[in-house]
């Protein structure tokens, strides 16, 4: 089968999921003909992604959320106004996505939470079936419990998620734990897509806190805490591309540009992990048995953090108060069931995709065994 990926380029989570699924499909005898990745003026495609994938990578202009002037949390008003101004460019991107689906001869499109994919299927109706994959689709599950706050924001988030999935045949909802499928909403609950490098890490408990912030403005919070606790070693990854690959503040604090190999190496040896609650890195910390603190930067990460807390993975804070993380780490015990769940992801997801292919393309065909 020929698969085409369309990937939201915001953060690292969807990118690493695309890397993992491509590797899994290739090992199962399938082909990924192309990867289309959304881009924006405020983000840059990390080098680890282009180095890790086999399929040709092409980019298109895509909507994104803009941070506040302090570059911390999302500014909804500013984001809406910015994206409205760029609507003509987004229609050009939809035309481009549709043309690539036709030109590549893709049998199926895998959508990693890219808004313009759903809109492309709404306006252009490509013939290749679309499957959406991401943790966000779990928020649409009839049994999923959303945080009891920011209710209007939650409704907007779910509306956004439904738009990404317009025209989708199925939703593969990545989850921290097993749940029943929601057949009415065409939601299959599957394990998180972790990179094979995660499974190969040898873990140890070092003397430093490891971290990742999707918006580099949070570095001020980290530096403020560091000034009060200079004895604690901190190693944080950020998206400030104009800085050196490693910006050493002093002997115990360094900031790193995002590199996935180095990111996982640092995580495997840390004492604890602090992040802005991206689903992928939270799962990596859970798999490696690391206590974690989550500081959500937007409403989607609020849901991630709430769900992770329900799985006893970590704690939530507003401002990177790492003292709370160190206290939590003293009594933390990892959930061994999560490893078994995550290890089954490749088989479960490929099986779902192959079953869907059979349903779409061969509805009237039967296995030979049925007549024996």
Tab-separated table of C-alpha atoms in Angstrom, residues 1-8 14 17-18 21 25 101 106-115 117-118 121 126-135 137 161-174 185-190 193 348-361:
chain	number	residue	atom	x	y	z
A	1	UNK	CA	0.000	0.000	0.000
A	2	UNK	CA	1.080	3.577	-0.701
A	3	UNK	CA	0.609	6.008	2.179
A	4	UNK	CA	0.933	9.785	2.124
A	5	UNK	CA	1.457	11.641	5.424
A	6	UNK	CA	0.256	15.181	6.151
A	7	UNK	CA	1.828	16.412	9.384
A	8	UNK	CA	1.237	19.419	11.599
A	14	UNK	CA	3.428	14.940	15.496
A	17	UNK	CA	4.858	10.139	15.469
A	18	UNK	CA	5.253	10.416	11.696
A	21	UNK	CA	4.701	5.230	11.807
A	25	UNK	CA	4.836	0.684	7.816
A	101	UNK	CA	-2.519	13.202	-3.131
A	106	UNK	CA	-1.486	7.419	-2.573
A	107	UNK	CA	-3.870	4.659	-1.511
A	108	UNK	CA	-4.414	6.253	1.904
A	109	UNK	CA	-3.681	9.582	3.578
A	110	UNK	CA	-2.571	9.661	7.214
A	111	UNK	CA	-3.355	12.995	8.825
A	112	UNK	CA	-1.286	13.936	11.879
A	113	UNK	CA	-3.666	16.625	13.174
A	114	UNK	CA	-3.149	19.081	10.318
A	115	UNK	CA	-6.157	21.405	9.993
A	117	UNK	CA	-6.044	18.188	5.560
A	118	UNK	CA	-9.606	18.101	6.858
A	121	UNK	CA	-11.202	16.759	2.079
A	126	UNK	CA	-9.903	13.373	-2.730
A	127	UNK	CA	-10.630	9.735	-3.485
A	128	UNK	CA	-7.895	8.327	-1.201
A	129	UNK	CA	-9.370	7.536	2.242
A	130	UNK	CA	-8.102	9.631	5.142
A	131	UNK	CA	-7.200	8.315	8.604
A	132	UNK	CA	-6.521	10.788	11.423
A	133	UNK	CA	-4.093	9.972	14.208
A	134	UNK	CA	-3.328	11.858	17.413
A	135	UNK	CA	-4.048	12.104	21.113
A	137	UNK	CA	-9.043	12.577	18.903
A	161	UNK	CA	-10.203	18.727	16.167
A	162	UNK	CA	-13.388	17.877	14.262
A	163	UNK	CA	-12.355	20.207	11.429
A	164	UNK	CA	-8.972	18.465	11.129
A	165	UNK	CA	-10.885	15.213	10.662
A	166	UNK	CA	-13.447	16.274	8.044
A	167	UNK	CA	-13.864	13.408	5.594
A	168	UNK	CA	-11.919	10.932	7.757
A	169	UNK	CA	-12.801	7.227	7.581
A	170	UNK	CA	-11.408	6.577	11.062
A	171	UNK	CA	-9.712	8.251	14.024
A	172	UNK	CA	-6.804	6.523	15.761
A	173	UNK	CA	-6.772	8.099	19.218
A	174	UNK	CA	-3.399	7.769	20.941
A	185	UNK	CA	-17.654	8.311	16.511
A	186	UNK	CA	-15.327	5.972	14.555
A	187	UNK	CA	-12.612	6.249	17.222
A	188	UNK	CA	-10.142	3.418	17.774
A	189	UNK	CA	-8.055	3.744	20.945
A	190	UNK	CA	-4.417	2.792	20.343
A	193	UNK	CA	3.628	5.988	18.801
A	348	UNK	CA	-2.183	-2.510	16.741
A	349	UNK	CA	-1.924	0.519	14.462
A	350	UNK	CA	-0.741	-1.328	11.355
A	351	UNK	CA	-3.463	-3.921	11.943
A	352	UNK	CA	-6.112	-1.172	12.091
A	353	UNK	CA	-4.822	0.440	8.883
A	354	UNK	CA	-4.698	-2.876	7.007
A	355	UNK	CA	-8.203	-3.785	8.171
A	356	UNK	CA	-9.469	-0.411	7.004
A	357	UNK	CA	-7.798	-0.908	3.624
A	358	UNK	CA	-9.621	-4.231	3.296
A	359	UNK	CA	-12.946	-2.627	4.207
A	360	UNK	CA	-12.497	0.250	1.735
A	361	UNK	CA	-10.972	-1.497	-1.258
